[in-house]
Amino acid sequence: DIQVTQSPSSLSASVGDRVTITCRASQRITNSLNWYQQKPGKAPKLLIYTASNLQSGVPSRFSGSGSGTDFSLTISSVQPEDIATYFCQQSHSAPRTFGQGTKLEIK
Amino acid sequence: QVQLVESGGGVVQPGRSLRLSCAASGFTFSKYGMHWVRQAPGKGLEWVAVILYDGSNEYYLDSVKARFTISRDNSKNTLYLQMNSLRAEDTAVYYCAKDLGERWLQFSFDYWGQGSLVTVSS
């Protein structure tokens, strides 16, 4: 199975900060990497698909990059409503696996 | 707007069965693959199963293969997950999720239901 490892597991940022979350796959997965946001008690929401494509309706402060084994999700200017846990997910090979999550808190 | 509404969760004893349903609306259900993804309490996400848009094929997580069956009724816009021989480690919130790709699977989940809690306990 392909393992996807996120870092950091948690981070604290001030409103307006630029934050980056990284995801590393245990083998090359081309650009087959998605990012989701999950707020407490809610279902996940797709933010970015195939590494860098912004899902419809998602604010442009979210962006994704990377290919091969290393990927990142960047929030250019953190807003209070971005408090959530963020998950990456590889869609390259079975079983499609998720990272362990990164919890974003606001200072 | 796309809506996915799960039902059928609850508390069940180990070894027993449960069937989840997911009622879909707001899109052409028969054109999209559909998935079940679960999340154990306080844990991460785990993909469970997928069924192709026309029901012609299904794929499963190894740990649920031969115990769980995913199915769909395109005439009723409804997805199902039949869960047999349930174990304590199957305890989770189960989400149905729509595949992003039309007809062909992308394994990107663009819409999710609200989730249905399944608790396996004696």
Coordinates of N, CA and C in Angstrom, one line a residue:
Chain A
D1 N 0.8 -1.2 0.0 CA 0.0 0.0 0.0 C 0.9 1.3 0.0
I2 N 0.4 2.3 -0.6 CA 1.1 3.6 -0.6 C 0.8 4.3 0.7
Q3 N 1.8 4.7 1.4 CA 1.6 5.5 2.6 C 1.7 7.0 2.2
V4 N 0.9 7.8 2.9 CA 1.0 9.2 2.7 C 1.2 9.8 4.1
T5 N 2.2 10.6 4.2 CA 2.6 11.2 5.5 C 2.5 12.7 5.4
Q6 N 1.7 13.2 6.3 CA 1.5 14.7 6.4 C 2.4 15.3 7.5
S7 N 2.7 16.5 7.2 CA 3.4 17.3 8.3 C 3.1 18.8 8.1
P8 N 3.0 19.5 9.2 CA 3.0 18.9 10.6 C 1.7 18.3 10.9
S9 N 1.6 17.7 12.1 CA 0.3 17.1 12.5 C -0.6 18.2 13.1
S10 N 0.0 19.3 13.5 CA -0.8 20.4 14.0 C 0.0 21.7 13.8
L11 N -0.7 22.8 13.6 CA 0.0 24.1 13.6 C -1.0 25.2 14.0
S12 N -0.4 26.2 14.5 CA -1.1 27.4 15.0 C -0.6 28.6 14.2
A13 N -1.6 29.3 13.7 CA -1.3 30.5 12.8 C -2.2 31.7 13.2
S14 N -1.7 32.8 12.9 CA -2.5 34.1 13.1 C -3.2 34.4 11.8
V15 N -4.3 35.1 12.0 CA -5.1 35.5 10.8 C -4.2 36.3 9.9
G16 N -4.2 36.0 8.6 CA -3.4 36.7 7.6 C -2.1 36.0 7.3
D17 N -1.7 35.0 8.2 CA -0.5 34.2 7.9 C -0.6 33.4 6.7
R18 N 0.6 33.1 6.1 CA 0.7 32.1 5.0 C 1.1 30.8 5.7
V19 N 0.4 29.7 5.4 CA 0.7 28.4 6.0 C 0.8 27.4 4.9
T20 N 1.7 26.4 5.1 CA 1.9 25.3 4.1 C 1.9 24.0 4.9
I21 N 1.1 23.1 4.3 CA 1.0 21.7 4.8 C 1.6 20.8 3.7
T22 N 2.5 19.9 4.2 CA 3.1 19.0 3.2 C 2.6 17.6 3.3
C23 N 2.7 16.9 2.2 CA 2.3 15.4 2.1 C 3.3 14.7 1.3
R24 N 3.8 13.6 1.9 CA 4.8 12.8 1.2 C 4.3 11.4 0.9
A25 N 4.4 11.0 -0.3 CA 3.9 9.6 -0.6 C 5.1 8.7 -0.6
S26 N 4.8 7.4 -0.2 CA 5.9 6.4 -0.1 C 6.4 5.9 -1.4
Q27 N 5.8 6.2 -2.5 CA 6.2 6.0 -3.8 C 5.6 7.0 -4.8
R28 N 6.2 7.1 -6.0 CA 5.8 8.1 -6.9 C 4.3 7.9 -7.3
I29 N 3.5 9.0 -7.3 CA 2.1 8.9 -7.6 C 1.7 9.9 -8.7
T30 N 2.7 10.4 -9.5 CA 2.5 11.4 -10.5 C 1.8 12.6 -9.8
N31 N 0.7 13.0 -10.3 CA 0.0 14.2 -9.7 C -1.3 13.7 -9.0
S32 N -1.4 12.5 -8.6 CA -2.7 11.9 -8.1 C -2.8 12.1 -6.6
L33 N -3.0 13.4 -6.3 CA -3.1 13.8 -4.9 C -4.2 14.8 -4.7
N34 N -5.1 14.6 -3.7 CA -6.2 15.5 -3.4 C -6.0 16.0 -2.0
W35 N -6.6 17.1 -1.7 CA -6.7 17.7 -0.4 C -8.1 18.0 0.0
Y36 N -8.4 17.7 1.3 CA -9.7 17.9 1.8 C -9.6 18.7 3.1
Q37 N -10.7 19.4 3.4 CA -10.8 20.2 4.7 C -12.0 19.6 5.5
Q38 N -11.8 19.3 6.7 CA -12.8 18.8 7.6 C -13.0 19.7 8.8
K39 N -14.1 20.3 9.0 CA -14.4 21.0 10.1 C -15.1 20.1 11.2
P40 N -14.9 20.5 12.5 CA -15.4 19.6 13.5 C -16.9 19.2 13.3
G41 N -17.2 17.9 13.4 CA -18.5 17.4 13.3 C -19.1 17.4 11.9
K42 N -18.3 17.7 10.9 CA -18.8 17.9 9.5 C -18.1 16.9 8.6
A43 N -18.7 16.7 7.4 CA -18.0 15.8 6.4 C -16.9 16.6 5.8
P44 N -15.9 15.8 5.3 CA -14.8 16.5 4.5 C -15.3 17.2 3.3
K45 N -14.5 18.2 2.9 CA -14.8 19.0 1.7 C -13.6 18.9 0.8
L46 N -13.8 18.7 -0.5 CA -12.7 18.6 -1.5 C -12.3 20.1 -1.7
L47 N -10.9 20.3 -1.6 CA -10.4 21.6 -1.9 C -9.6 21.6 -3.2
I48 N -8.7 20.6 -3.3 CA -7.8 20.6 -4.4 C -7.8 19.1 -5.0
Y49 N -7.9 19.0 -6.3 CA -7.8 17.6 -6.9 C -6.6 17.6 -7.9
T50 N -6.1 16.4 -8.1 CA -4.9 16.2 -9.0 C -3.9 17.3 -8.7
A51 N -3.5 17.4 -7.4 CA -2.4 18.2 -6.9 C -2.6 19.7 -7.0
S52 N -3.2 20.2 -8.0 CA -3.1 21.7 -8.1 C -4.4 22.3 -8.7
N53 N -5.4 21.5 -8.9 CA -6.7 22.0 -9.4 C -7.7 22.4 -8.3
L54 N -8.0 23.7 -8.3 CA -8.9 24.2 -7.3 C -10.4 23.8 -7.5
Q55 N -11.0 23.1 -6.6 CA -12.4 22.7 -6.7 C -13.3 23.9 -6.8
S56 N -14.3 23.8 -7.6 CA -15.3 24.9 -7.8 C -15.8 25.4 -6.4
G57 N -15.8 26.7 -6.2 CA -16.4 27.3 -5.0 C -15.4 27.4 -3.9
V58 N -14.2 26.9 -4.1 CA -13.2 27.0 -3.0 C -12.4 28.3 -3.2
P59 N -12.2 29.1 -2.1 CA -11.6 30.4 -2.2 C -10.2 30.2 -2.8
S60 N -9.8 31.3 -3.5 CA -8.5 31.2 -4.2 C -7.3 31.4 -3.3
R61 N -7.5 31.6 -2.0 CA -6.3 31.6 -1.1 C -5.8 30.2 -0.9
F62 N -6.5 29.2 -1.3 CA -6.0 27.8 -1.2 C -5.4 27.4 -2.5
S63 N -4.2 26.8 -2.4 CA -3.5 26.3 -3.6 C -2.8 25.1 -3.3
G64 N -2.5 24.3 -4.4 CA -1.8 23.0 -4.2 C -0.7 22.9 -5.2
S65 N 0.3 22.2 -4.9 CA 1.4 22.0 -5.8 C 2.1 20.7 -5.5
G66 N 3.0 20.3 -6.5 CA 3.8 19.1 -6.3 C 3.5 18.0 -7.3
S67 N 4.4 17.0 -7.4 CA 4.2 15.9 -8.2 C 5.2 14.8 -7.8
G68 N 5.0 13.6 -8.2 CA 5.9 12.5 -7.8 C 5.6 12.0 -6.4
T69 N 6.4 12.5 -5.4 CA 6.2 12.1 -4.0 C 6.0 13.2 -3.0
D70 N 6.2 14.4 -3.4 CA 6.1 15.5 -2.5 C 5.1 16.6 -3.0
F71 N 4.2 16.9 -2.1 CA 3.1 17.8 -2.4 C 2.9 18.8 -1.2
S72 N 2.2 19.9 -1.6 CA 1.9 20.8 -0.5 C 0.6 21.5 -0.8
L73 N 0.0 21.9 0.3 CA -1.2 22.7 0.3 C -0.9 24.0 1.0
T74 N -1.1 25.2 0.3 CA -0.8 26.5 0.9 C -2.1 27.3 1.1
I75 N -2.2 27.9 2.2 CA -3.3 28.9 2.4 C -2.5 30.3 2.5
S76 N -2.8 31.1 1.5 CA -2.0 32.3 1.4 C -2.2 33.3 2.5
S77 N -3.5 33.4 3.0 CA -3.8 34.3 4.1 C -4.9 33.7 4.9
V78 N -4.5 33.1 6.0 CA -5.4 32.3 6.9 C -6.5 33.1 7.4
Q79 N -7.7 32.6 7.3 CA -8.9 33.3 7.8 C -9.5 32.5 9.0
P80 N -10.3 33.1 9.9 CA -10.8 32.4 11.0 C -11.6 31.1 10.6
E81 N -12.3 31.2 9.5 CA -13.1 30.1 9.0 C -12.3 28.9 8.5
D82 N -11.0 29.1 8.4 CA -10.1 28.0 8.0 C -9.7 27.0 9.1
I83 N -10.2 27.3 10.3 CA -10.0 26.3 11.4 C -10.6 25.0 11.0
A84 N -9.7 24.0 11.0 CA -10.2 22.7 10.5 C -9.0 21.7 10.5
T85 N -9.3 20.5 10.2 CA -8.3 19.5 9.9 C -8.2 19.2 8.4
Y86 N -7.0 19.2 7.9 CA -6.7 19.0 6.5 C -6.1 17.7 6.2
F87 N -6.7 17.0 5.2 CA -6.2 15.6 4.9 C -5.8 15.6 3.4
C88 N -4.7 14.9 3.1 CA -4.3 14.6 1.7 C -4.8 13.2 1.5
Q89 N -4.9 12.9 0.2 CA -5.3 11.5 -0.2 C -4.7 11.2 -1.5
Q90 N -4.1 10.0 -1.7 CA -3.6 9.6 -3.0 C -4.6 8.8 -3.7
S91 N -4.8 9.2 -5.0 CA -5.8 8.5 -5.8 C -5.1 7.7 -6.9
H92 N -3.8 7.3 -6.7 CA -3.0 6.7 -7.7 C -3.2 5.2 -7.7
S93 N -3.2 4.5 -6.6 CA -3.2 3.1 -6.5 C -4.0 2.6 -5.3
A94 N -4.6 1.4 -5.5 CA -5.4 0.7 -4.5 C -4.5 0.2 -3.4
P95 N -5.0 0.3 -2.1 CA -6.2 1.1 -1.7 C -5.8 2.6 -1.6
R96 N -6.8 3.4 -2.1 CA -6.6 4.8 -2.0 C -6.5 5.3 -0.5
T97 N -5.4 5.9 -0.2 CA -5.2 6.1 1.3 C -5.1 7.6 1.5
F98 N -5.4 7.9 2.8 CA -5.4 9.3 3.3 C -4.2 9.5 4.2
G99 N -3.7 10.8 4.3 CA -2.8 11.1 5.3 C -3.5 11.2 6.7
Q100 N -2.7 11.3 7.7 CA -3.2 11.3 9.1 C -3.9 12.6 9.5
G101 N -3.7 13.6 8.7 CA -4.4 14.9 9.0 C -3.5 15.9 9.7
T102 N -3.8 17.2 9.4 CA -3.1 18.3 10.0 C -4.2 19.3 10.6
K103 N -4.1 19.5 11.9 CA -5.1 20.3 12.6 C -4.6 21.7 12.6
L104 N -5.3 22.6 12.0 CA -5.0 24.1 12.0 C -5.8 24.8 13.0
E105 N -5.0 25.5 13.9 CA -5.7 26.4 14.9 C -5.3 27.8 14.7
I106 N -6.1 28.7 15.2 CA -5.8 30.1 15.0 C -5.3 30.6 16.4
K107 N -4.2 31.4 16.3 CA -3.6 31.9 17.5 C -4.5 33.0 18.1
Chain B
Q1 N -28.9 21.5 -6.0 CA -27.6 21.3 -5.4 C -27.5 19.8 -5.1
V2 N -26.3 19.3 -5.1 CA -26.0 17.9 -4.8 C -26.3 17.7 -3.3
Q3 N -27.0 16.6 -3.1 CA -27.3 16.2 -1.7 C -27.1 14.7 -1.6
L4 N -26.4 14.2 -0.5 CA -26.3 12.8 -0.2 C -26.7 12.7 1.2
V5 N -27.7 11.8 1.5 CA -28.2 11.6 2.8 C -28.1 10.1 3.2
E6 N -27.3 9.9 4.2 CA -27.1 8.5 4.7 C -28.2 8.1 5.7
S7 N -28.5 6.9 5.8 CA -29.3 6.4 6.9 C -29.0 4.9 7.2
G8 N -29.5 4.4 8.3 CA -29.3 3.0 8.6 C -28.3 2.7 9.7
G9 N -27.5 3.7 10.1 CA -26.5 3.4 11.2 C -27.2 3.1 12.5
G10 N -26.4 2.7 13.5 CA -26.8 2.3 14.8 C -25.9 1.5 15.5
V11 N -26.3 0.9 16.6 CA -25.5 0.0 17.5 C -25.9 -1.4 17.1
V12 N -24.8 -2.2 16.9 CA -25.0 -3.6 16.5 C -24.0 -4.5 17.3
Q13 N -24.4 -5.7 17.6 CA -23.4 -6.6 18.3 C -22.4 -7.2 17.3
P14 N -21.3 -7.5 17.8 CA -20.3 -8.1 16.9 C -20.8 -9.4 16.2
G15 N -20.5 -9.6 15.0 CA -21.0 -10.7 14.2 C -22.3 -10.5 13.5
R16 N -23.0 -9.4 13.9 CA -24.3 -9.1 13.2 C -24.2 -8.3 12.0
S17 N -25.3 -8.0 11.4 CA -25.3 -7.3 10.1 C -26.0 -5.9 10.2
L18 N -25.7 -5.0 9.2 CA -26.4 -3.7 9.1 C -26.3 -3.3 7.7
R19 N -27.3 -2.6 7.2 CA -27.3 -2.0 5.9 C -27.4 -0.5 5.9
L20 N -26.5 0.2 5.3 CA -26.5 1.6 5.2 C -27.1 2.0 3.8
S21 N -27.8 3.1 3.8 CA -28.4 3.6 2.5 C -27.9 5.0 2.3
C22 N -27.8 5.5 1.1 CA -27.4 6.8 0.8 C -28.3 7.3 -0.4
A23 N -29.2 8.3 -0.1 CA -30.1 8.8 -1.1 C -29.4 10.0 -1.7
A24 N -29.4 10.0 -3.0 CA -28.7 11.0 -3.8 C -29.7 11.9 -4.5
S25 N -29.4 13.2 -4.7 CA -30.2 14.1 -5.5 C -29.3 15.2 -5.9
G26 N -29.8 15.9 -7.0 CA -29.1 17.1 -7.4 C -28.1 16.9 -8.5
F27 N -28.0 15.6 -9.0 CA -27.0 15.3 -10.1 C -27.6 14.0 -10.7
T28 N -27.0 13.7 -11.9 CA -27.4 12.5 -12.6 C -26.7 11.3 -12.0
F29 N -27.3 10.6 -11.0 CA -26.7 9.6 -10.2 C -26.1 8.5 -11.0
S30 N -26.8 8.1 -12.1 CA -26.4 7.0 -12.9 C -25.1 7.2 -13.8
K31 N -24.6 8.4 -13.7 CA -23.4 8.8 -14.4 C -22.1 8.8 -13.6
Y32 N -22.2 8.5 -12.3 CA -21.0 8.6 -11.4 C -20.8 7.4 -10.5
G33 N -19.5 7.1 -10.4 CA -19.1 6.1 -9.4 C -19.4 6.7 -8.0
M34 N -19.7 5.8 -7.1 CA -20.0 6.2 -5.7 C -19.1 5.4 -4.7
H35 N -18.8 6.0 -3.6 CA -17.9 5.4 -2.7 C -18.5 5.4 -1.3
W36 N -17.9 4.6 -0.4 CA -18.1 4.7 1.0 C -16.7 4.9 1.6
V37 N -16.7 5.9 2.5 CA -15.4 6.2 3.2 C -15.8 6.3 4.7
R38 N -15.0 5.7 5.6 CA -15.3 5.7 7.0 C -14.3 6.4 7.8
Q39 N -14.7 6.8 9.0 CA -13.8 7.5 10.0 C -14.1 7.0 11.4
A40 N -13.2 6.3 11.9 CA -13.3 5.8 13.3 C -13.3 7.1 14.2
P41 N -13.9 7.0 15.4 CA -14.0 8.1 16.3 C -12.6 8.7 16.6
G42 N -12.5 10.0 16.3 CA -11.2 10.7 16.6 C -10.0 10.3 15.7
K43 N -10.3 9.6 14.6 CA -9.3 9.1 13.8 C -9.3 9.7 12.4
G44 N -8.5 9.2 11.5 CA -8.5 9.7 10.1 C -9.5 9.0 9.2
L45 N -9.3 9.3 7.9 CA -10.3 8.8 7.0 C -9.8 7.5 6.3
E46 N -10.7 6.6 6.0 CA -10.3 5.3 5.4 C -11.3 5.0 4.3
W47 N -10.9 4.9 3.0 CA -11.7 4.5 1.9 C -12.1 3.0 2.1
V48 N -13.4 2.7 1.9 CA -14.0 1.4 2.1 C -14.3 0.6 0.8
A49 N -15.0 1.3 -0.1 CA -15.5 0.6 -1.3 C -16.0 1.6 -2.3
V50 N -16.0 1.1 -3.5 CA -16.5 1.9 -4.7 C -17.3 1.0 -5.6
I51 N -18.3 1.6 -6.2 CA -19.1 0.9 -7.3 C -19.1 1.8 -8.5
L52 N -18.9 1.2 -9.7 CA -18.9 2.0 -10.9 C -20.3 2.6 -11.2
Y53 N -20.4 3.5 -12.1 CA -21.6 4.3 -12.4 C -22.8 3.4 -12.7
D54 N -22.5 2.3 -13.4 CA -23.5 1.4 -13.9 C -23.7 0.1 -13.1
G55 N -22.9 0.1 -12.0 CA -23.0 -1.1 -11.1 C -22.2 -2.3 -11.6
S56 N -21.4 -2.1 -12.7 CA -20.8 -3.3 -13.3 C -19.6 -3.8 -12.6
N57 N -19.1 -3.0 -11.7 CA -17.9 -3.5 -11.0 C -17.8 -2.8 -9.6
E58 N -17.1 -3.5 -8.7 CA -17.0 -3.0 -7.3 C -15.6 -3.3 -6.9
Y59 N -15.1 -2.4 -6.0 CA -13.7 -2.7 -5.4 C -13.8 -2.4 -3.9
Y60 N -13.0 -3.1 -3.1 CA -13.1 -3.0 -1.7 C -11.8 -2.9 -1.0
L61 N -11.8 -2.3 0.2 CA -10.6 -2.4 1.1 C -10.5 -3.9 1.5
D62 N -9.2 -4.3 1.6 CA -9.0 -5.7 1.9 C -9.7 -6.2 3.2
S63 N -9.7 -5.3 4.2 CA -10.2 -5.8 5.5 C -11.7 -5.9 5.5
V64 N -12.4 -5.4 4.5 CA -13.9 -5.6 4.5 C -14.3 -6.5 3.4
K65 N -13.4 -6.9 2.5 CA -13.7 -7.8 1.4 C -14.3 -9.1 1.9
A66 N -15.4 -9.6 1.3 CA -16.1 -10.8 1.7 C -17.0 -10.6 2.9
R67 N -17.0 -9.4 3.5 CA -17.9 -9.1 4.6 C -18.9 -8.0 4.2
F68 N -18.4 -7.0 3.4 CA -19.2 -5.9 3.0 C -19.5 -6.0 1.5
T69 N -20.7 -5.5 1.1 CA -21.1 -5.5 -0.3 C -21.7 -4.1 -0.6
I70 N -21.1 -3.4 -1.6 CA -21.6 -2.2 -2.1 C -22.6 -2.4 -3.3
S71 N -23.7 -1.7 -3.3 CA -24.6 -1.9 -4.4 C -25.3 -0.6 -4.7
R72 N -26.0 -0.5 -5.8 CA -26.7 0.7 -6.1 C -28.0 0.4 -6.9
D73 N -29.0 1.3 -6.8 CA -30.2 1.2 -7.5 C -30.4 2.5 -8.3
N74 N -30.0 2.6 -9.5 CA -30.0 3.8 -10.3 C -31.4 4.3 -10.5
S75 N -32.4 3.4 -10.5 CA -33.8 3.8 -10.6 C -34.3 4.6 -9.4
K76 N -33.6 4.4 -8.2 CA -34.0 5.0 -7.0 C -33.0 6.0 -6.5
N77 N -31.9 6.2 -7.3 CA -30.8 7.2 -6.9 C -30.3 6.9 -5.5
T78 N -30.1 5.6 -5.3 CA -29.7 5.2 -3.9 C -28.5 4.2 -4.0
L79 N -27.6 4.5 -3.0 CA -26.4 3.7 -2.8 C -26.6 2.9 -1.5
Y80 N -26.0 1.7 -1.5 CA -26.1 0.8 -0.3 C -24.8 0.3 0.1
L81 N -24.7 0.0 1.4 CA -23.5 -0.8 1.9 C -24.1 -1.9 2.9
Q82 N -24.0 -3.1 2.4 CA -24.4 -4.2 3.3 C -23.2 -4.7 4.1
M83 N -23.3 -4.6 5.4 CA -22.2 -5.0 6.2 C -22.5 -6.2 7.1
N84 N -21.8 -7.3 6.8 CA -22.0 -8.5 7.6 C -20.8 -8.8 8.5
S85 N -21.0 -9.7 9.4 CA -19.9 -10.2 10.3 C -19.2 -9.0 10.9
L86 N -19.9 -8.0 11.4 CA -19.3 -6.8 11.9 C -18.4 -7.0 13.1
R87 N -17.3 -6.2 13.1 CA -16.3 -6.3 14.2 C -16.2 -5.0 14.9
A88 N -15.6 -5.0 16.1 CA -15.5 -3.8 16.8 C -14.7 -2.7 16.0
E89 N -13.7 -3.2 15.2 CA -12.9 -2.2 14.5 C -13.6 -1.6 13.3
D90 N -14.9 -2.1 13.0 CA -15.7 -1.4 12.0 C -16.4 -0.2 12.5
T91 N -16.3 0.0 13.8 CA -17.0 1.2 14.4 C -16.5 2.5 13.8
A92 N -17.4 3.3 13.3 CA -16.9 4.5 12.5 C -18.2 5.2 12.1
V93 N -17.9 6.5 11.7 CA -18.9 7.2 10.9 C -18.7 6.8 9.4
Y94 N -19.7 6.4 8.8 CA -19.6 6.0 7.4 C -20.2 7.1 6.5
Y95 N -19.4 7.6 5.6 CA -19.8 8.6 4.6 C -20.0 8.0 3.2
C96 N -21.0 8.4 2.5 CA -21.1 8.1 1.1 C -20.5 9.3 0.4
A97 N -19.9 9.1 -0.7 CA -19.2 10.2 -1.4 C -19.3 9.9 -2.9
K98 N -19.5 11.0 -3.6 CA -19.6 11.0 -5.1 C -18.2 11.1 -5.7
D99 N -17.9 10.3 -6.8 CA -16.7 10.5 -7.5 C -16.7 11.7 -8.4
L100 N -15.6 12.4 -8.5 CA -15.5 13.6 -9.3 C -15.7 13.3 -10.8
G101 N -15.3 12.1 -11.2 CA -15.3 11.8 -12.7 C -16.6 11.3 -13.1
E102 N -17.0 11.8 -14.3 CA -18.2 11.3 -14.9 C -17.9 9.9 -15.6
R103 N -18.6 8.9 -15.2 CA -18.5 7.5 -15.7 C -17.2 6.8 -15.3
W104 N -16.1 7.5 -15.4 CA -14.8 6.8 -15.1 C -14.3 7.3 -13.8
L105 N -13.8 6.4 -13.0 CA -13.4 6.7 -11.6 C -12.1 7.6 -11.6
Q106 N -12.1 8.6 -10.7 CA -11.0 9.4 -10.5 C -10.5 9.2 -9.0
F107 N -11.3 8.6 -8.2 CA -11.0 8.5 -6.8 C -10.7 9.8 -6.1
S108 N -11.4 10.8 -6.6 CA -11.5 12.1 -5.9 C -12.9 12.3 -5.5
F109 N -13.2 12.7 -4.3 CA -14.5 12.7 -3.7 C -15.0 14.1 -3.6
D110 N -15.9 14.5 -4.5 CA -16.3 15.9 -4.5 C -17.5 16.3 -3.7
Y111 N -18.4 15.3 -3.4 CA -19.5 15.6 -2.5 C -19.6 14.4 -1.5
W112 N -19.9 14.8 -0.3 CA -20.0 13.8 0.8 C -21.4 14.0 1.5
G113 N -21.9 12.8 2.0 CA -23.0 12.9 2.9 C -22.6 13.4 4.3
Q114 N -23.6 13.5 5.2 CA -23.4 13.9 6.5 C -22.8 12.9 7.4
G115 N -22.8 11.6 7.0 CA -22.3 10.5 7.7 C -23.3 9.8 8.6
S116 N -23.1 8.5 8.8 CA -23.9 7.7 9.6 C -23.1 6.8 10.5
L117 N -23.3 7.0 11.8 CA -22.5 6.3 12.8 C -22.9 4.9 13.0
V118 N -21.9 4.0 12.9 CA -22.1 2.6 13.1 C -21.2 2.2 14.3
T119 N -21.8 1.7 15.4 CA -21.1 1.3 16.6 C -21.3 -0.2 16.7
V120 N -20.2 -1.0 16.8 CA -20.2 -2.4 16.9 C -19.7 -2.7 18.4
S121 N -20.7 -3.2 19.2 CA -20.4 -3.4 20.6 C -21.4 -4.4 21.2
S122 N -20.9 -5.2 22.1 CA -21.7 -6.1 22.8 C -22.4 -5.5 24.0

